[in-house]
Structure formats: structure tokens, C-alpha cells
PDB file of C-alpha atoms and ligand atoms in Angstrom:
ATOM      1  CA  MET A  96      61.770  37.912 -27.723  1.00 49.00           C
ATOM      2  CA  ALA A  97      59.266  35.677 -29.644  1.00 59.00           C
ATOM      3  CA  THR A  98      60.627  31.945 -29.724  1.00 68.00           C
ATOM      4  CA  ASN A  99      58.047  30.818 -32.396  1.00 96.00           C
ATOM      5  CA  ARG A 100      57.372  27.918 -30.203  1.00 98.00           C
ATOM      6  CA  THR A 101      54.321  26.996 -28.160  1.00 98.00           C
ATOM      7  CA  PHE A 102      53.611  24.192 -25.701  1.00 98.00           C
ATOM      8  CA  THR A 103      50.275  22.067 -26.051  1.00 99.00           C
ATOM      9  CA  MET A 104      48.491  19.319 -24.406  1.00 99.00           C
ATOM     10  CA  ILE A 105      45.875  16.932 -25.605  1.00 99.00           C
ATOM     11  CA  LYS A 106      43.806  16.554 -22.523  1.00 99.00           C
ATOM     12  CA  PRO A 107      42.501  13.432 -21.148  1.00 99.00           C
ATOM     13  CA  ASP A 108      38.880  13.883 -22.244  1.00 98.00           C
ATOM     14  CA  ALA A 109      40.033  14.176 -26.174  1.00 98.00           C
ATOM     15  CA  VAL A 110      42.326  10.971 -25.308  1.00 99.00           C
ATOM     16  CA  GLU A 111      39.292   9.274 -24.000  1.00 98.00           C
ATOM     17  CA  ALA A 112      37.240  10.143 -27.195  1.00 98.00           C
ATOM     18  CA  ASN A 113      39.900   8.760 -29.295  1.00 98.00           C
ATOM     19  CA  ASN A 114      40.779  12.137 -30.809  1.00 98.00           C
ATOM     20  CA  ILE A 115      44.601  12.403 -30.841  1.00 98.00           C
ATOM     21  CA  GLY A 116      45.021  11.761 -34.370  1.00 98.00           C
ATOM     22  CA  SER A 117      42.466  14.262 -35.657  1.00 98.00           C
ATOM     23  CA  ILE A 118      43.691  16.748 -33.312  1.00 99.00           C
ATOM     24  CA  LEU A 119      47.555  16.309 -34.076  1.00 98.00           C
ATOM     25  CA  GLY A 120      46.352  16.385 -37.605  1.00 98.00           C
ATOM     26  CA  MET A 121      44.741  19.947 -37.080  1.00 98.00           C
ATOM     27  CA  MET A 122      47.802  21.193 -35.708  1.00 98.00           C
ATOM     28  CA  THR A 123      50.259  19.884 -38.366  1.00 98.00           C
ATOM     29  CA  GLU A 124      47.686  20.894 -41.331  1.00 98.00           C
ATOM     30  CA  ALA A 125      47.785  24.527 -39.788  1.00 98.00           C
ATOM     31  CA  GLY A 126      51.612  24.628 -40.321  1.00 98.00           C
ATOM     32  CA  PHE A 127      52.821  23.677 -36.891  1.00 98.00           C
ATOM     33  CA  ARG A 128      55.961  21.419 -36.881  1.00 98.00           C
ATOM     34  CA  VAL A 129      56.353  18.928 -33.968  1.00 98.00           C
ATOM     35  CA  VAL A 130      59.625  19.696 -32.051  1.00 98.00           C
ATOM     36  CA  ALA A 131      58.993  17.516 -29.152  1.00 98.00           C
ATOM     37  CA  LEU A 132      56.189  14.729 -28.429  1.00 98.00           C
ATOM     38  CA  LYS A 133      55.280  12.510 -25.484  1.00 98.00           C
ATOM     39  CA  TYR A 134      52.280  10.313 -24.373  1.00 98.00           C
ATOM     40  CA  THR A 135      52.263  10.268 -20.764  1.00 98.00           C
ATOM     41  CA  LYS A 136      50.024  10.752 -17.689  1.00 98.00           C
ATOM     42  CA  LEU A 137      50.224  13.273 -14.861  1.00 98.00           C
ATOM     43  CA  SER A 138      49.856  12.613 -11.071  1.00 98.00           C
ATOM     44  CA  GLU A 139      47.638  14.713  -9.062  1.00 98.00           C
ATOM     45  CA  GLU A 140      50.664  16.550  -7.699  1.00 98.00           C
ATOM     46  CA  GLN A 141      52.218  17.033 -11.117  1.00 98.00           C
ATOM     47  CA  ALA A 142      48.996  18.466 -12.626  1.00 98.00           C
ATOM     48  CA  GLY A 143      48.641  20.615  -9.444  1.00 98.00           C
ATOM     49  CA  LYS A 144      52.165  21.891 -10.191  1.00 98.00           C
ATOM     50  CA  PHE A 145      51.387  22.607 -13.765  1.00 98.00           C
ATOM     51  CA  TYR A 146      48.506  24.718 -13.188  1.00 98.00           C
ATOM     52  CA  ASP A 147      49.785  26.290  -9.997  1.00 97.00           C
ATOM     53  CA  ILE A 148      48.943  29.644 -11.086  1.00 96.00           C
ATOM     54  CA  HIS A 149      45.111  28.652 -10.800  1.00 97.00           C
ATOM     55  CA  ARG A 150      45.471  27.245  -7.154  1.00 97.00           C
ATOM     56  CA  ALA A 151      43.384  29.880  -5.584  1.00 98.00           C
ATOM     57  CA  ARG A 152      40.504  29.302  -8.199  1.00 98.00           C
ATOM     58  CA  PRO A 153      37.107  27.521  -7.155  1.00 98.00           C
ATOM     59  CA  PHE A 154      37.574  25.072  -9.946  1.00 98.00           C
ATOM     60  CA  PHE A 155      41.399  24.124  -9.123  1.00 98.00           C
ATOM     61  CA  GLY A 156      40.335  20.811  -7.395  1.00 98.00           C
ATOM     62  CA  GLU A 157      38.389  19.842 -10.417  1.00 98.00           C
ATOM     63  CA  LEU A 158      40.968  20.843 -12.900  1.00 98.00           C
ATOM     64  CA  VAL A 159      43.765  18.622 -11.183  1.00 98.00           C
ATOM     65  CA  GLU A 160      41.367  15.698 -11.026  1.00 98.00           C
ATOM     66  CA  PHE A 161      40.373  16.026 -14.674  1.00 98.00           C
ATOM     67  CA  MET A 162      44.117  16.429 -15.571  1.00 98.00           C
ATOM     68  CA  SER A 163      45.223  13.489 -13.891  1.00 98.00           C
ATOM     69  CA  ARG A 164      42.557  11.003 -14.648  1.00 98.00           C
ATOM     70  CA  GLY A 165      44.150   9.683 -17.798  1.00 98.00           C
ATOM     71  CA  PRO A 166      46.844   9.952 -20.279  1.00 99.00           C
ATOM     72  CA  ILE A 167      47.744  13.132 -22.369  1.00 99.00           C
ATOM     73  CA  VAL A 168      49.709  13.897 -25.163  1.00 99.00           C
ATOM     74  CA  ALA A 169      52.402  16.670 -24.699  1.00 99.00           C
ATOM     75  CA  ALA A 170      53.969  18.694 -27.343  1.00 99.00           C
ATOM     76  CA  ILE A 171      56.256  21.584 -28.246  1.00 98.00           C
ATOM     77  CA  LEU A 172      55.190  23.060 -31.559  1.00 99.00           C
ATOM     78  CA  GLU A 173      56.910  25.318 -34.095  1.00 98.00           C
ATOM     79  CA  LYS A 174      55.619  28.026 -36.193  1.00 98.00           C
ATOM     80  CA  GLU A 175      55.908  31.590 -37.034  1.00 98.00           C
ATOM     81  CA  ASN A 176      53.996  33.493 -34.419  1.00 98.00           C
ATOM     82  CA  ALA A 177      53.106  30.239 -32.744  1.00 98.00           C
ATOM     83  CA  ILE A 178      51.520  31.434 -29.494  1.00 98.00           C
ATOM     84  CA  GLU A 179      48.829  33.855 -31.128  1.00 98.00           C
ATOM     85  CA  ASP A 180      48.089  31.495 -34.200  1.00 98.00           C
ATOM     86  CA  PHE A 181      47.938  28.430 -31.910  1.00 98.00           C
ATOM     87  CA  ARG A 182      45.467  30.136 -29.537  1.00 98.00           C
ATOM     88  CA  LYS A 183      43.458  30.995 -32.783  1.00 98.00           C
ATOM     89  CA  LEU A 184      43.527  27.479 -33.835  1.00 98.00           C
ATOM     90  CA  ILE A 185      42.159  26.141 -30.469  1.00 98.00           C
ATOM     91  CA  GLY A 186      39.497  28.738 -29.760  1.00 98.00           C
ATOM     92  CA  ALA A 187      38.054  29.962 -26.540  1.00 98.00           C
ATOM     93  CA  THR A 188      38.294  28.228 -23.117  1.00 98.00           C
ATOM     94  CA  ASN A 189      34.530  27.745 -23.119  1.00 98.00           C
ATOM     95  CA  PRO A 190      33.604  25.397 -26.405  1.00 97.00           C
ATOM     96  CA  GLU A 191      30.403  27.507 -26.361  1.00 97.00           C
ATOM     97  CA  GLN A 192      32.190  30.600 -27.148  1.00 98.00           C
ATOM     98  CA  ALA A 193      34.829  28.961 -29.597  1.00 98.00           C
ATOM     99  CA  GLU A 194      34.695  29.957 -33.128  1.00 98.00           C
ATOM    100  CA  ALA A 195      33.575  27.293 -35.772  1.00 98.00           C
ATOM    101  CA  GLY A 196      36.304  25.191 -37.126  1.00 98.00           C
ATOM    102  CA  THR A 197      38.472  25.582 -33.823  1.00 98.00           C
ATOM    103  CA  ILE A 198      39.543  22.495 -31.935  1.00 98.00           C
ATOM    104  CA  ARG A 199      37.754  23.415 -28.829  1.00 98.00           C
ATOM    105  CA  LYS A 200      34.569  23.925 -31.040  1.00 98.00           C
ATOM    106  CA  LEU A 201      34.918  20.455 -32.728  1.00 98.00           C
ATOM    107  CA  TYR A 202      36.352  18.473 -29.659  1.00 98.00           C
ATOM    108  CA  ALA A 203      35.705  20.107 -26.336  1.00 98.00           C
ATOM    109  CA  THR A 204      32.640  19.206 -24.236  1.00 97.00           C
ATOM    110  CA  SER A 205      32.766  21.908 -21.529  1.00 98.00           C
ATOM    111  CA  ILE A 206      34.913  24.989 -20.025  1.00 98.00           C
ATOM    112  CA  GLY A 207      36.678  22.261 -17.876  1.00 97.00           C
ATOM    113  CA  GLU A 208      36.877  19.448 -20.384  1.00 98.00           C
ATOM    114  CA  ASN A 209      38.264  21.440 -23.294  1.00 98.00           C
ATOM    115  CA  ALA A 210      40.242  18.804 -25.368  1.00 98.00           C
ATOM    116  CA  VAL A 211      43.590  20.855 -25.594  1.00 98.00           C
ATOM    117  CA  HIS A 212      45.852  23.411 -23.741  1.00 98.00           C
ATOM    118  CA  GLY A 213      47.761  26.134 -25.489  1.00 98.00           C
ATOM    119  CA  SER A 214      50.409  28.252 -23.883  1.00 98.00           C
ATOM    120  CA  ASP A 215      49.278  31.716 -23.377  1.00 98.00           C
ATOM    121  CA  SER A 216      52.745  33.506 -23.779  1.00 98.00           C
ATOM    122  CA  ASP A 217      56.388  32.763 -25.074  1.00 97.00           C
ATOM    123  CA  GLU A 218      57.317  32.901 -21.281  1.00 97.00           C
ATOM    124  CA  ASN A 219      54.810  30.223 -20.330  1.00 98.00           C
ATOM    125  CA  ALA A 220      55.536  28.034 -23.516  1.00 98.00           C
ATOM    126  CA  LYS A 221      58.995  27.918 -22.196  1.00 98.00           C
ATOM    127  CA  ILE A 222      58.261  26.886 -18.495  1.00 98.00           C
ATOM    128  CA  GLU A 223      55.812  24.459 -19.729  1.00 98.00           C
ATOM    129  CA  GLY A 224      57.774  22.974 -22.432  1.00 98.00           C
ATOM    130  CA  ASP A 225      60.512  22.481 -19.984  1.00 98.00           C
ATOM    131  CA  PHE A 226      58.161  21.037 -17.519  1.00 98.00           C
ATOM    132  CA  PHE A 227      57.744  17.852 -19.816  1.00 98.00           C
ATOM    133  CA  PHE A 228      60.834  17.914 -22.298  1.00 98.00           C
ATOM    134  CA  SER A 229      64.608  17.650 -21.690  1.00 98.00           C
ATOM    135  CA  GLU A 230      66.823  19.054 -24.426  1.00 97.00           C
ATOM    136  CA  LEU A 231      67.602  15.615 -25.875  1.00 98.00           C
ATOM    137  CA  GLU A 232      63.917  15.196 -26.591  1.00 98.00           C
ATOM    138  CA  ARG A 233      63.660  18.272 -29.006  1.00 98.00           C
ATOM    139  CA  PHE A 234      64.271  18.057 -32.536  1.00 98.00           C
TER     140      PHE A 234
HETATM  141  P1  GDP B 574      42.978  28.470 -21.119  1.00 52.34           P
HETATM  142  O1  GDP B 574      44.331  29.169 -21.294  1.00 52.34           O
HETATM  143  O2  GDP B 574      42.185  28.664 -22.418  1.00 52.34           O
HETATM  144  O3  GDP B 574      43.220  27.089 -21.174  1.00 52.34           O
HETATM  145  O4  GDP B 574      42.125  28.987 -19.946  1.00 52.34           O
HETATM  146  P2  GDP B 574      42.569  29.166 -18.435  1.00 52.34           P
HETATM  147  O5  GDP B 574      44.041  29.385 -18.252  1.00 52.34           O
HETATM  148  O6  GDP B 574      41.662  30.278 -18.045  1.00 52.34           O
HETATM  149  O7  GDP B 574      42.087  27.967 -17.699  1.00 52.34           O
HETATM  150  C1  GDP B 574      43.011  26.641 -17.554  1.00 52.34           C
HETATM  151  C2  GDP B 574      42.216  25.573 -17.808  1.00 52.34           C
HETATM  152  O8  GDP B 574      41.504  25.395 -16.500  1.00 52.34           O
HETATM  153  C3  GDP B 574      41.160  25.471 -18.848  1.00 52.34           C
HETATM  154  O9  GDP B 574      41.690  25.114 -20.000  1.00 52.34           O
HETATM  155  C4  GDP B 574      40.128  24.731 -18.302  1.00 52.34           C
HETATM  156  O10 GDP B 574      40.461  23.304 -18.388  1.00 52.34           O
HETATM  157  C5  GDP B 574      40.119  24.950 -16.853  1.00 52.34           C
HETATM  158  N1  GDP B 574      38.980  25.875 -16.438  1.00 52.34           N
HETATM  159  C6  GDP B 574      38.953  27.205 -16.794  1.00 52.34           C
HETATM  160  N2  GDP B 574      37.764  27.595 -16.129  1.00 52.34           N
HETATM  161  C7  GDP B 574      37.266  26.699 -15.546  1.00 52.34           C
HETATM  162  C8  GDP B 574      35.976  26.687 -14.952  1.00 52.34           C
HETATM  163  O11 GDP B 574      35.284  27.618 -14.764  1.00 52.34           O
HETATM  164  N3  GDP B 574      35.523  25.468 -14.470  1.00 52.34           N
HETATM  165  C9  GDP B 574      36.466  24.339 -14.608  1.00 52.34           C
HETATM  166  N4  GDP B 574      35.985  22.959 -14.241  1.00 52.34           N
HETATM  167  N5  GDP B 574      37.609  24.275 -15.155  1.00 52.34           N
HETATM  168  C10 GDP B 574      38.001  25.594 -15.695  1.00 52.34           C
END
């Protein structure tokens, strides 16, 4: 069943480029409500656990190094049709293929350093949200 919730991270590249405010603004302007929000930093172990599904990929080491190199913003967002609409808002994984006006087109610099994460299914949104937030941190 659709939960109308998704999970996102503003990744270290976008935090370093001082784009937290602009990116969160695009999310709320698009109609997403903030359910939970956290500014934190992943250890290499935590980044590896979050991206466990990609462990066998050739870029896994690079991904873990990137995602643990600086702070990130983690959030649970709510909106009707959240997963699909949010994937549309962020654009394709590779910013070269992302549509104009999407967050990745505007703020990502490469397929690896692509500014934001967005869950790809209701099931993963729940797993990823639970990775960062307790029930007491959701409103
Ligand atoms: P997403 O769902 O659009 O984030 O894409 P994936 O689930 O396929 O990949 C997860 C994350 O791994 C991406 O957002 C990128 O940060 C990273 N990634 C994917 N493909 C590559 C790649 O070819 N090279 C590198 N360095 N990172 C990649």
C-alpha cells in the first residue's frame, strides 16, 4: 500500500556547495511536507549499510567515501504519490540525463556526486526513514 511518504538526503556535495536551503525550498515548493529532518554525518560503516544493495557494484567504495566525507541532511517527506513525484523532482541519477528544472540538473555535478537521494519504493522509503529516525522524531 502506498504510504505517501518518501525519504531523502541532501548529499555531502550539495551541503559543501551551500545548497541546503535552495534544495529544501524546491522540495517544499513542490508540495512536500517535512515529517522528519536531521543534519548529521554518516560514518563509512553507516554509509556502507545504507547502500548495502550496491555493495557488489564497482563504484561502491567511491560511493561510501563520498557519502561519509561530510554532513548530510536527512528527511522524511509527505505528499500524495510521494515516491513517483519526488523521483520526478530530483531527476535522473546522471545529471547529464536529468530533465531541465530538476534538482539534480541544477545542483548535481556527476553521476556519483548527484546532490540528493530519493527512495525508489514505499518499502525502501520505510527502511531508509527507519535508518535515521525514531517515531519520536516524526511529526
Ligand atoms: P538513484 O536511485 O538515482 O540514487 O541511483 P542508484 O540507486 O542507481 O545509485 C545510488 C547512488 O550511487 C547514486 O545516487 C550515486 O550517488 C551512486 N552511483 C550510481 N552510479 C554510479 C556510478 O556509476 N559511479 C559512481 N561513482 N557513483 C554512482
